[in-house]
mmCIF file of C-alpha atoms in Angstrom:
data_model
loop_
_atom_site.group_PDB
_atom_site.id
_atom_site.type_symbol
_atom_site.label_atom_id
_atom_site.label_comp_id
_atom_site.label_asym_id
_atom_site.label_seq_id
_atom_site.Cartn_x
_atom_site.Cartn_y
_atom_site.Cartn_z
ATOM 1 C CA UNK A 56 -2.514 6.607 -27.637
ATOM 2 C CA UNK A 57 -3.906 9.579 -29.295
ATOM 3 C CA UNK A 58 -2.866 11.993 -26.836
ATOM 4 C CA UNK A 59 -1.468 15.754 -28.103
ATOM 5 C CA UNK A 60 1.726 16.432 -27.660
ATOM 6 C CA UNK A 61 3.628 19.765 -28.649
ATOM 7 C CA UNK A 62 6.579 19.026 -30.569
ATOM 8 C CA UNK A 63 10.065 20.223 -30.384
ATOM 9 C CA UNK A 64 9.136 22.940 -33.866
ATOM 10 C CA UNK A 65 6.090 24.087 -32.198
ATOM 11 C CA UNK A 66 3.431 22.094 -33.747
ATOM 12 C CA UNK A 67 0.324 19.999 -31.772
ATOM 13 C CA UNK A 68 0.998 15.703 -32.783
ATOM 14 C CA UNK A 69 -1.022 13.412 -32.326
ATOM 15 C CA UNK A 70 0.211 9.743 -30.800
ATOM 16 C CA UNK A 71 -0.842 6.322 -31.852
ATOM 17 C CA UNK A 72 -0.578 6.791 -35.508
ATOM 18 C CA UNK A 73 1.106 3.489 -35.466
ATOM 19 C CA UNK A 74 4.814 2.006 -34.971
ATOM 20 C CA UNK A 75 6.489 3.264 -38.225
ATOM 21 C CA UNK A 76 5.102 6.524 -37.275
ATOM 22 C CA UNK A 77 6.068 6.687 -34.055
ATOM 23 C CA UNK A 78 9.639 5.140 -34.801
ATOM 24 C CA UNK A 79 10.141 8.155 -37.760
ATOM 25 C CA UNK A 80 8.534 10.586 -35.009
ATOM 26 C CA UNK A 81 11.444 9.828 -32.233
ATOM 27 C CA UNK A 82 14.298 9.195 -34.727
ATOM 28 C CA UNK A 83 13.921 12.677 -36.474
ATOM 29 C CA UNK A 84 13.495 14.741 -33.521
ATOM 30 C CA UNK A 85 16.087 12.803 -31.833
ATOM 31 C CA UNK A 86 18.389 15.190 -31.005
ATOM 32 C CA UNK A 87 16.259 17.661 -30.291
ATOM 33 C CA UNK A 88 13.796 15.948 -27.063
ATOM 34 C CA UNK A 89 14.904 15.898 -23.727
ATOM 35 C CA UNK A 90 15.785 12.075 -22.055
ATOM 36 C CA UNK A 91 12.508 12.036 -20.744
ATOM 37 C CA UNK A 92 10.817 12.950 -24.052
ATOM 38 C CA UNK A 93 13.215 9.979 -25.609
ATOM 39 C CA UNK A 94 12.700 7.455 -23.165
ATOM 40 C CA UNK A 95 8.467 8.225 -23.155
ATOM 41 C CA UNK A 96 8.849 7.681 -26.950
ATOM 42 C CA UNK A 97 10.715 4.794 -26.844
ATOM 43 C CA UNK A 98 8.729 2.881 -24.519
ATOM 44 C CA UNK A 99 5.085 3.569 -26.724
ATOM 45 C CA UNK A 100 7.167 1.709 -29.429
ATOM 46 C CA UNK A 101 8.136 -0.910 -27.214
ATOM 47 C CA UNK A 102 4.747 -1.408 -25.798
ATOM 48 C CA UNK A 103 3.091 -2.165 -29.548
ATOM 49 C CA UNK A 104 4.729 -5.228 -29.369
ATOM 50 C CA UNK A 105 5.791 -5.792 -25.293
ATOM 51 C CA UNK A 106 1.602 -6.405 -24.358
ATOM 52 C CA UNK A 107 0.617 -8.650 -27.335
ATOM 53 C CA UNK A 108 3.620 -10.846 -26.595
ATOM 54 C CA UNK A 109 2.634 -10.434 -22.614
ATOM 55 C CA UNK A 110 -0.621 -11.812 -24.101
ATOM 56 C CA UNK A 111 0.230 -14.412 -26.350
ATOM 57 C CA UNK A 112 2.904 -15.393 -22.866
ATOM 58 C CA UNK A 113 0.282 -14.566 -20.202
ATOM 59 C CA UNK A 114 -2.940 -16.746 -20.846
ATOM 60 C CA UNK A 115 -1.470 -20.261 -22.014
ATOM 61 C CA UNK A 116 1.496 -19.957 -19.047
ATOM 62 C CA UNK A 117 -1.232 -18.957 -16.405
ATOM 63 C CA UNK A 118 -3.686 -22.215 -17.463
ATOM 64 C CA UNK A 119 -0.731 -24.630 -17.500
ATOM 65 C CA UNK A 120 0.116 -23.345 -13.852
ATOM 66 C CA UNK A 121 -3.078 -23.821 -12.695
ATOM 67 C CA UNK A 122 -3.607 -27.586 -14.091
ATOM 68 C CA UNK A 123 -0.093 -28.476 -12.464
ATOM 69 C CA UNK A 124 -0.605 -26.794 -9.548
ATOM 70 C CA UNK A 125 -4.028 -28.279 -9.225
ATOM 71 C CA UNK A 126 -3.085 -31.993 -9.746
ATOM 72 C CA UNK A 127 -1.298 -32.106 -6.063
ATOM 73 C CA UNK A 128 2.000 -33.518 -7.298
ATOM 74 C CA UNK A 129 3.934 -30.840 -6.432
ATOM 75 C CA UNK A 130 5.355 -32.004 -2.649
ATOM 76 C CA UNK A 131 3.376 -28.732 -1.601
ATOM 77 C CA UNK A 132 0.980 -28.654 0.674
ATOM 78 C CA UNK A 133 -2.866 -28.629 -0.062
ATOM 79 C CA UNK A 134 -3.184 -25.302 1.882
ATOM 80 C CA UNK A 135 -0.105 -23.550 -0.214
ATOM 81 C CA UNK A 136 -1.312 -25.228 -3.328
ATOM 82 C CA UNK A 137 -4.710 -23.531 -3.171
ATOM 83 C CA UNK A 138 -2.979 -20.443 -2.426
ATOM 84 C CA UNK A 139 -0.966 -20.596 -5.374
ATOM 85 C CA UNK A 140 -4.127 -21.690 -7.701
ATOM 86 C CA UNK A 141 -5.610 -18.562 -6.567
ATOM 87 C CA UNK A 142 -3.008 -16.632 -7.613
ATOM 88 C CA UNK A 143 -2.714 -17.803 -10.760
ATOM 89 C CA UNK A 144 -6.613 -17.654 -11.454
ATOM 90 C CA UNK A 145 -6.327 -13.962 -10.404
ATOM 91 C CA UNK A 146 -3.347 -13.440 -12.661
ATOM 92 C CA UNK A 147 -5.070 -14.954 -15.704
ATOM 93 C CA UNK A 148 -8.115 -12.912 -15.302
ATOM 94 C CA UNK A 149 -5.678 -9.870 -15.079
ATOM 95 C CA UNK A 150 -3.882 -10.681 -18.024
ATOM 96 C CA UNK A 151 -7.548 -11.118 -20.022
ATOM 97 C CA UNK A 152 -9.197 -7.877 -18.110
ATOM 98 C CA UNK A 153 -6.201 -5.445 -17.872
ATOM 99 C CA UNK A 154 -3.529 -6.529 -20.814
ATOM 100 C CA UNK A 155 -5.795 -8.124 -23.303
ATOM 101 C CA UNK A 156 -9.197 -5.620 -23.275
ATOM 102 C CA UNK A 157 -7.255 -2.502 -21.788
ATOM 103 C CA UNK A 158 -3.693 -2.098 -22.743
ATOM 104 C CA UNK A 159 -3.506 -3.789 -26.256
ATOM 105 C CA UNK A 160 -6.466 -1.430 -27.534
ATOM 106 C CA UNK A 161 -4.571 1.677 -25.930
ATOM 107 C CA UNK A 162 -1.776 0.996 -27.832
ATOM 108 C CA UNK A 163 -3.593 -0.021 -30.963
ATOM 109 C CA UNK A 164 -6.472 2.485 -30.466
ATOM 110 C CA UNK A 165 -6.949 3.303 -34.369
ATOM 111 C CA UNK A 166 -7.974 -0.895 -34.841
ATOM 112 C CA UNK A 167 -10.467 -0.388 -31.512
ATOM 113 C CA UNK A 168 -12.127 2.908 -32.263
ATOM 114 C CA UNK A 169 -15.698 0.928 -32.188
ATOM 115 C CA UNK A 170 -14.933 -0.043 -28.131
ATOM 116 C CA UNK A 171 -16.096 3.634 -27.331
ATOM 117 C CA UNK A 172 -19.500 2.510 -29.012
ATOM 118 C CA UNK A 173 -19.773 -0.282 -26.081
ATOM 119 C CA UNK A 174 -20.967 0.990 -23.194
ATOM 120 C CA UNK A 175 -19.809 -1.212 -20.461
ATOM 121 C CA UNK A 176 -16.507 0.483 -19.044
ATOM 122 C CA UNK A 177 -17.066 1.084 -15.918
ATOM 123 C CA UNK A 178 -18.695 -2.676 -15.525
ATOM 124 C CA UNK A 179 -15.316 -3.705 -17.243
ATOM 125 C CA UNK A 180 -13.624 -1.178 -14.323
ATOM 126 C CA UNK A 181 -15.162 -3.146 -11.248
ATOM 127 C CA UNK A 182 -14.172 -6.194 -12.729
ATOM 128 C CA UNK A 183 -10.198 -5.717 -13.849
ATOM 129 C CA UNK A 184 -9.551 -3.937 -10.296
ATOM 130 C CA UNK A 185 -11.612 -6.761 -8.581
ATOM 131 C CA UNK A 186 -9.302 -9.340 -10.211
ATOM 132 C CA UNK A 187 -5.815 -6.954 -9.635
ATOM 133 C CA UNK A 188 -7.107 -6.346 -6.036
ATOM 134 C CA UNK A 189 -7.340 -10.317 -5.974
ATOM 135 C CA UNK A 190 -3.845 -10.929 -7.343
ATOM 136 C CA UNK A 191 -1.999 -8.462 -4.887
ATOM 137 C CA UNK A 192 -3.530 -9.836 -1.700
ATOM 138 C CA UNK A 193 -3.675 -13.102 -2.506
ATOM 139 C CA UNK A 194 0.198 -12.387 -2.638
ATOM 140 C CA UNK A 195 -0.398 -10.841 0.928
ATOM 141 C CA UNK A 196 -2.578 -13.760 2.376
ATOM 142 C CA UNK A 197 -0.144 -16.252 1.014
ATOM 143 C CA UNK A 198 2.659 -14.446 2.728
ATOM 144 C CA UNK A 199 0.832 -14.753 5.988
ATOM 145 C CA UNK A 200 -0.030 -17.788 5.944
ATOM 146 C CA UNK A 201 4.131 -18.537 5.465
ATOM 147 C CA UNK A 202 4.683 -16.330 8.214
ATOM 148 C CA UNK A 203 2.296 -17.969 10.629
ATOM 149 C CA UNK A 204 3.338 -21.836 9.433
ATOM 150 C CA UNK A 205 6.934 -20.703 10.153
ATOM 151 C CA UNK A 206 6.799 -18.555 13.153
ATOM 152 C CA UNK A 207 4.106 -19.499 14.602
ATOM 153 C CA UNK A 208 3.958 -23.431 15.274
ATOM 154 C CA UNK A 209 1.038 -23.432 17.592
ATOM 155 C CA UNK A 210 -1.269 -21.396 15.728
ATOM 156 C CA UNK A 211 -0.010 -23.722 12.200
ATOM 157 C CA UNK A 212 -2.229 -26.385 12.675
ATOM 158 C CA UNK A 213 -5.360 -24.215 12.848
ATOM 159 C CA UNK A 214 -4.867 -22.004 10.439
ATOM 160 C CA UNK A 215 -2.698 -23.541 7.846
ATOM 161 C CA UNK A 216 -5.405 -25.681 6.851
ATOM 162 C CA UNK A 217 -7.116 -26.316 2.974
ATOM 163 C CA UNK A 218 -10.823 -24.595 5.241
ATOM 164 C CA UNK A 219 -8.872 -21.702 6.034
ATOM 165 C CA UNK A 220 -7.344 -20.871 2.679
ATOM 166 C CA UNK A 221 -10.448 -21.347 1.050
ATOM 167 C CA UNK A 222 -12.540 -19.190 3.608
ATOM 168 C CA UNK A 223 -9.720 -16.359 3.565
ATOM 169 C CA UNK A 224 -9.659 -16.395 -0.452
ATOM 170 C CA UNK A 225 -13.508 -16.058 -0.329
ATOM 171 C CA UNK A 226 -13.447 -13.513 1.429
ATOM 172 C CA UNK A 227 -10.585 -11.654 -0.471
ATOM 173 C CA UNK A 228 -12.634 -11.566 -2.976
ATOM 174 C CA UNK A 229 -15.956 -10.514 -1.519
ATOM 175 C CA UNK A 230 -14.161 -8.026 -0.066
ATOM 176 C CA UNK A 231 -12.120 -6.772 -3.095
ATOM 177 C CA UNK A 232 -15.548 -6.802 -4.996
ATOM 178 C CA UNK A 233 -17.681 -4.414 -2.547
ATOM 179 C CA UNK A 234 -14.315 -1.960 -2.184
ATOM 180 C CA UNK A 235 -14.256 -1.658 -6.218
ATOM 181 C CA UNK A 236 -17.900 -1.275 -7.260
ATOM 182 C CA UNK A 237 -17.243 2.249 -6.474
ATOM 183 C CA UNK A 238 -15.399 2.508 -9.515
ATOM 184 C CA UNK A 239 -18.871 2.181 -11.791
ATOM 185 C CA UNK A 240 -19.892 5.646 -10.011
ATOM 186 C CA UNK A 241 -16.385 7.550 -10.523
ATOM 187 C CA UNK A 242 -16.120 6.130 -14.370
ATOM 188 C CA UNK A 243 -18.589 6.675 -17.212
ATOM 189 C CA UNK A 244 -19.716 3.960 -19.514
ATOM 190 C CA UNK A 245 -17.957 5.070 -22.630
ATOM 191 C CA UNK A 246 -13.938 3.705 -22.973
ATOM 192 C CA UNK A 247 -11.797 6.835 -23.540
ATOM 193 C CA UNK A 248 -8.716 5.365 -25.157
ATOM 194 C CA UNK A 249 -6.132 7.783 -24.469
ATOM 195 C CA UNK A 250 -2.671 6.310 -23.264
ATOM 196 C CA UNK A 251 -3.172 7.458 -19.969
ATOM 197 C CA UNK A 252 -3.910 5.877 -16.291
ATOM 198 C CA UNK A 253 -7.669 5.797 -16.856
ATOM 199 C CA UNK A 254 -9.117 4.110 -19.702
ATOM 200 C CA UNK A 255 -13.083 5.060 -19.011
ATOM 201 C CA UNK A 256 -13.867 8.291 -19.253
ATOM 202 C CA UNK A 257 -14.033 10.111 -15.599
ATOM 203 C CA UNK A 258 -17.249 11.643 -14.550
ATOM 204 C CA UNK A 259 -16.567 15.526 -14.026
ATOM 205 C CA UNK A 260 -17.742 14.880 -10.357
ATOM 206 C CA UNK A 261 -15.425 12.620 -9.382
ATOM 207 C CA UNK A 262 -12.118 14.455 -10.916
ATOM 208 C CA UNK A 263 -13.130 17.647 -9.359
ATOM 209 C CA UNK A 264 -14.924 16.677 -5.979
ATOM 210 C CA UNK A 265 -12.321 16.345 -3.418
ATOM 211 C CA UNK A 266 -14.569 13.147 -1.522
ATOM 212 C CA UNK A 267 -14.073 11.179 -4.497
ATOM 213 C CA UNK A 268 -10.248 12.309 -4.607
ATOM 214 C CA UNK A 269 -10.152 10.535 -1.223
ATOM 215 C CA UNK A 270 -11.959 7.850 -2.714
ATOM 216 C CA UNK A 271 -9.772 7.062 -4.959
ATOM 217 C CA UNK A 272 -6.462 7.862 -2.910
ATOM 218 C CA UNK A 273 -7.966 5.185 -0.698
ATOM 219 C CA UNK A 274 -8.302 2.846 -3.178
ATOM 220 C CA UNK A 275 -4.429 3.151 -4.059
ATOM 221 C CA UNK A 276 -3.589 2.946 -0.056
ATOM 222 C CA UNK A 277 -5.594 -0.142 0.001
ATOM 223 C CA UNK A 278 -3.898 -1.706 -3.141
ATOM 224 C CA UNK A 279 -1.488 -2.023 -3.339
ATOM 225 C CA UNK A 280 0.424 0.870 -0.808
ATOM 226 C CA UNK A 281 -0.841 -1.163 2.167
ATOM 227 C CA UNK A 282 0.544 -4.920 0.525
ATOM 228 C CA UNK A 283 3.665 -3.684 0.381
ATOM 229 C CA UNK A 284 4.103 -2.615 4.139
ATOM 230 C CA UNK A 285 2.476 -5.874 4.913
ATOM 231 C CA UNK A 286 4.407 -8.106 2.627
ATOM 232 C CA UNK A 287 7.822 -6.061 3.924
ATOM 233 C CA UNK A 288 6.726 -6.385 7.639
ATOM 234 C CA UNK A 289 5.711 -9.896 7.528
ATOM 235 C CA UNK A 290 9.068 -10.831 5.461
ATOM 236 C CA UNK A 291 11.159 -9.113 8.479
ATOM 237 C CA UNK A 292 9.524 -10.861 10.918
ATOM 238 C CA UNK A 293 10.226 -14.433 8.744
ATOM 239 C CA UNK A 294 13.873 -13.397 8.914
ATOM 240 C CA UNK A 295 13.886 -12.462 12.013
ATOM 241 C CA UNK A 296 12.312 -15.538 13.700
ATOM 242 C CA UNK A 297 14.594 -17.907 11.278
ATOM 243 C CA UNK A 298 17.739 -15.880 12.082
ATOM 244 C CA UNK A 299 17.126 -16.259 15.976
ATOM 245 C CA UNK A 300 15.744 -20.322 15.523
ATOM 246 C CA UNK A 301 18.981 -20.769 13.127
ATOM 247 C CA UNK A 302 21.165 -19.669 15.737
ATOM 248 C CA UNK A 303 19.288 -21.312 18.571
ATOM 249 C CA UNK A 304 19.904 -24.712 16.675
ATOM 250 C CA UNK A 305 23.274 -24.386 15.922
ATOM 251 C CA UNK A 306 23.715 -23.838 20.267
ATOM 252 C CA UNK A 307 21.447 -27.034 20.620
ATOM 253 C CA UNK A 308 23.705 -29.144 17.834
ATOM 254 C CA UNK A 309 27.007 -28.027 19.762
ATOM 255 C CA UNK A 310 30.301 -26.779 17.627
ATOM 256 C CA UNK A 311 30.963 -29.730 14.886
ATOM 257 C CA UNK A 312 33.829 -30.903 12.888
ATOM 258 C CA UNK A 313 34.298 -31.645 9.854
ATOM 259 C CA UNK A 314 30.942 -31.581 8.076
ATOM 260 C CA UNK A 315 27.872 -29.944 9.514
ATOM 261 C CA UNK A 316 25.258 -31.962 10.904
ATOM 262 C CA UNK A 317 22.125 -32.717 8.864
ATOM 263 C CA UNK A 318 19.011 -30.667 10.258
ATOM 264 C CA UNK A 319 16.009 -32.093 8.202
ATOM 265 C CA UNK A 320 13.462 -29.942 9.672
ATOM 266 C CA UNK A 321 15.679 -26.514 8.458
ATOM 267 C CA UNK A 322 15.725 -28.275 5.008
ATOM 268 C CA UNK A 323 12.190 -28.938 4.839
ATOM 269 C CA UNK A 324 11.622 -25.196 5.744
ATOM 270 C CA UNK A 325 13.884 -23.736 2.730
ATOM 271 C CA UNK A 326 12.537 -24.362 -0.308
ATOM 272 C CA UNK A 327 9.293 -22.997 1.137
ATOM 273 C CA UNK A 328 11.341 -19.708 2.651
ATOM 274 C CA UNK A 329 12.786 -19.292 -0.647
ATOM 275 C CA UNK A 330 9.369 -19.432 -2.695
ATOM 276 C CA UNK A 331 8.128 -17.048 -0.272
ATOM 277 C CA UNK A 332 10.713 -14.284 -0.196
ATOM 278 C CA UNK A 333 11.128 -14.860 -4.276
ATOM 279 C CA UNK A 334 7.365 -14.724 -5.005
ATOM 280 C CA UNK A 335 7.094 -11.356 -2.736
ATOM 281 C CA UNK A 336 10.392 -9.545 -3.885
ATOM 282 C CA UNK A 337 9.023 -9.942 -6.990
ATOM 283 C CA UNK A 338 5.483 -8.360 -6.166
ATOM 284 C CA UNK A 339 7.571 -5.184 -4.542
ATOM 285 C CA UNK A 340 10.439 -5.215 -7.124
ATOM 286 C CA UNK A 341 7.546 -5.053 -10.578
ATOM 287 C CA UNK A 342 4.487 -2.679 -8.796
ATOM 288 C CA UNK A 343 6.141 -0.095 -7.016
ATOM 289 C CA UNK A 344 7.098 1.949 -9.869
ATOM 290 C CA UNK A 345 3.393 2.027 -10.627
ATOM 291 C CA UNK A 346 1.998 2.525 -7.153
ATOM 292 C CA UNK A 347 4.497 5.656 -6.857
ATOM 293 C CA UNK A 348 3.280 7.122 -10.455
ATOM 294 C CA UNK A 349 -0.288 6.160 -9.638
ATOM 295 C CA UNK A 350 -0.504 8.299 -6.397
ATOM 296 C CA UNK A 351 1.729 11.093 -8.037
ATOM 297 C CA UNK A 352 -0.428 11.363 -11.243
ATOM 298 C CA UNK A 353 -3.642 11.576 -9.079
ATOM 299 C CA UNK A 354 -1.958 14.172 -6.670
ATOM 300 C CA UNK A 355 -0.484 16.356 -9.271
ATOM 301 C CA UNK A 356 -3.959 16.237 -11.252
ATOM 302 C CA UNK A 357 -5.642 17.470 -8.687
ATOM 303 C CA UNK A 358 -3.739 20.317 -7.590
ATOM 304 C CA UNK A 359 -3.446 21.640 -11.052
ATOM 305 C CA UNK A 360 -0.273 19.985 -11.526
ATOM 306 C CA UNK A 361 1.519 18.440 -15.196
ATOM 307 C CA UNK A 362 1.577 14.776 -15.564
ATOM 308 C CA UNK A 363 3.509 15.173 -18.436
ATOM 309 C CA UNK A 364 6.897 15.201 -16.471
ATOM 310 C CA UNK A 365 6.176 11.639 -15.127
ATOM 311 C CA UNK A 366 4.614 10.143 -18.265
ATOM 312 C CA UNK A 367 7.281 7.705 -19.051
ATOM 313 C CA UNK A 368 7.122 6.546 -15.315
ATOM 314 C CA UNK A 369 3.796 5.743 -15.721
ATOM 315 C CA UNK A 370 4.356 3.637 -19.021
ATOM 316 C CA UNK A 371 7.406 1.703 -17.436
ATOM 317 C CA UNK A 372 4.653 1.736 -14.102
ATOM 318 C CA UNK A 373 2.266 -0.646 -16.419
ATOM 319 C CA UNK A 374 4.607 -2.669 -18.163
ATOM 320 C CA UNK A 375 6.243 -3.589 -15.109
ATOM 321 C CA UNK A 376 2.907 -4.233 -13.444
ATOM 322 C CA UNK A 377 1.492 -6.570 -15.393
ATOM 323 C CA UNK A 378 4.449 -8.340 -15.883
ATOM 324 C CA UNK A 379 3.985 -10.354 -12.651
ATOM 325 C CA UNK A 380 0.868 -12.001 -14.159
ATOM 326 C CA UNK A 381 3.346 -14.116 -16.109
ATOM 327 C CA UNK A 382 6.424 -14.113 -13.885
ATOM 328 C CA UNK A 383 5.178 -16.726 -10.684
ATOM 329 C CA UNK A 384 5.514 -20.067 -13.429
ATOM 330 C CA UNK A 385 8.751 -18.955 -13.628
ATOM 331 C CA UNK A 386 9.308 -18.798 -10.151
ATOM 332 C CA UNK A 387 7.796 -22.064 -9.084
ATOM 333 C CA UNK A 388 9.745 -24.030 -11.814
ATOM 334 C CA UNK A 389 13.272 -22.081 -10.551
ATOM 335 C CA UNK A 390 12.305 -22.737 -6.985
ATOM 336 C CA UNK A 391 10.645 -26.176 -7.224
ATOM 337 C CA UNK A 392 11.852 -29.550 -8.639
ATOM 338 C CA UNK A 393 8.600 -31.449 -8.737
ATOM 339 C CA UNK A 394 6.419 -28.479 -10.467
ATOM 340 C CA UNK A 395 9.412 -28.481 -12.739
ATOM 341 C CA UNK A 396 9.068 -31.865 -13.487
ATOM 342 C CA UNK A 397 5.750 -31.569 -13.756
ATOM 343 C CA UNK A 398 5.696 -29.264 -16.650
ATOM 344 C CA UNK A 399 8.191 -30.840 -18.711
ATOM 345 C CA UNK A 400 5.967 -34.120 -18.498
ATOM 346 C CA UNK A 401 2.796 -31.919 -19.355
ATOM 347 C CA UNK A 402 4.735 -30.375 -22.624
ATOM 348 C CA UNK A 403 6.144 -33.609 -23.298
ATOM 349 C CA UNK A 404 2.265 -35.401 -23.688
ATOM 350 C CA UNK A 405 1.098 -33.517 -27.039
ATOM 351 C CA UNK A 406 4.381 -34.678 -28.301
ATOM 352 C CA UNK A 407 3.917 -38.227 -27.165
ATOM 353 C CA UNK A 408 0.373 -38.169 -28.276
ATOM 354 C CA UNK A 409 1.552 -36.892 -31.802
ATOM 355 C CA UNK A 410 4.401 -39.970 -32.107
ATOM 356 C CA UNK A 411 1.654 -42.405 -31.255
ATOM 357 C CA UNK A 412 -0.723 -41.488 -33.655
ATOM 358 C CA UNK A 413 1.906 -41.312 -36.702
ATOM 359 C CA UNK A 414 2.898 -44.930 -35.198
ATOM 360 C CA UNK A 415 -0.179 -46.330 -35.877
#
């Protein structure tokens, strides 16, 4: 974060001087900085210690999904399990590519000056938006697989299969791969480590040429802009079809008295409806602050517009973002009993292993 900044007596600062200076920074001018100004400066304290702990959260939480997850004890399917693998996978490789060799030098750029000597950034570019591309529509595959497995009964027993996942995720990620290795032409090689949406520095063709503009406006429409209309239309149509099968049931059972009559087939259905709609609420709810400042920054950039106005959008846009890399083990161990189970027996075996060795 060594952007300039004019302060509120006139003179040019420079940011990421550190926490202490950043805290003295916002509580003597105070008074004087608009909310925005306040709130921007309160969230680049925040973030000096918000990403290492995302970090130090995000990589061990990730691998212990993935083991459970992997093991098949978790009453869910093998199709959904591989799914969910994938999205963890994806998620760990975000937290290591984005948060751990993007963010956390930002913040700390005076302890990462010697990354500008490496040059590899636009290499490391390709890669962190292959793996984010990968995380959001794996979100978007999983949700249509849900959609077709619960709406779609015929078509479930060809598609909802372990061959199917595995061919779809493939090709995710082929896909995702070939879309984003236009990011090593747009970015140079050297890191610029500015606190700002890029973190290579951009070629002078691609921030002026209008083709590359589209390029890149693309890229945003493509992830995540298009994921959320998908995950929001394929969500209404869930509801929908349950709403309409719920109230088709209730005809077939007849009026009852007393207590309600056991479906099994609706219960077997809900804890996988609620994993769904929890799991993609939380994709919409944490990335569309930063798909709205993402296309606004790029607009207003190139029409000779100030990004300053939306700059502590565009903090709260990251820190929300990468917060659902570390949020879905949360969600599977609300939502699911057996995965919960599961990971208190995994964090109770070091212990166990520990009381048997002081036994002996």
């Amino acid at each position: 974060m060594c952007q300039n900044l004019r302060t509120v007596d006139g003179n040019v600062t420079t940011m990421g001087r550190g926490f202490s200076w950043e805290f003295d920074f916002l509580s003597t001018y105070y008074d004087k900085l608009t909310l925005e100004d306040r709130i921007f400066w309160a969230l680049l304290i925040i973030e000096q210690i918000y990403y290492p702990f995302l970090a130090i959260v995000g990589v061990p939480v990730n691998l212990v999904t993935i083991v459970i997850l992997s093991r098949g004890k978790c009453g869910l399917s093998k199709c959904v399990t591989r799914y969910l693998v994938a999205m963890s996978m994806a998620d760990l490789l975000v937290v290591i590519l984005d948060l751990i060799l993007r963010h956390i030098p930002i913040v700390y750029w005076e302890h990462f000056d010697f990354v500008r000597s490496i040059p590899v950034c636009n290499i490391h570019a390709v890669l962190l938006y292959t793996a984010a591309d990968c995380s959001v529509w794996f979100t978007v595959t999983f949700t249509f697989d849900r959609f077709v497995a619960i709406c779609c009964p015929k078509l479930k027993t060809k598609y909802c299969t372990e061959r199917t996942s595995s061919v779809i995720l493939g090709t995710v990620t082929v896909l995702s791969g070939l879309k984003d290795i236009t990011w090593y032409f747009m970015l140079l090689r050297t890191y610029w480590l500015l606190n700002y949406p890029w973190f290579c520095a951009v070629s002078v063709t691609a921030a002026t040429s209008p083709v590359w503009t589209t390029i890149e406006l693309i890229h945003y429409i493509v992830t995540p802009f298009a994921p959320f209309v998908l995950i929001l239309l394929l969500n209404a149509l869930t509801i929908r079809h349950i709403l309409v099968a719920s109230r088709a049931r209730r005809r077939l059972h007849g009026p009852s008295c007393g207590e309600k009559p056991r479906d099994p087939e609706m219960e077997s259905r809900r804890k996988s409806i609620i994993l769904l709609f929890v799991i993609s609420g939380n994709f919409i709810l944490l990335w569309a602050i930063f798909v709205m400042s993402s296309i606004w920054n790029r607009v207003s950039y190139f029409t000779a517009g100030s990004i300053v106005a939306t700059g502590f959008v565009t903090e709260m846009g990251f820190m929300l973002q990468l917060l659902t890399c570390c949020t879905n083990t949360v969600i599977y161990a609300v939502t699911q009993t057996k995965f919960r189970q599961q990971l208190k027996d995994l964090l109770k075996c070091p212990i166990t292993l520990i009381v048997k060795f002081i036994k002996r």
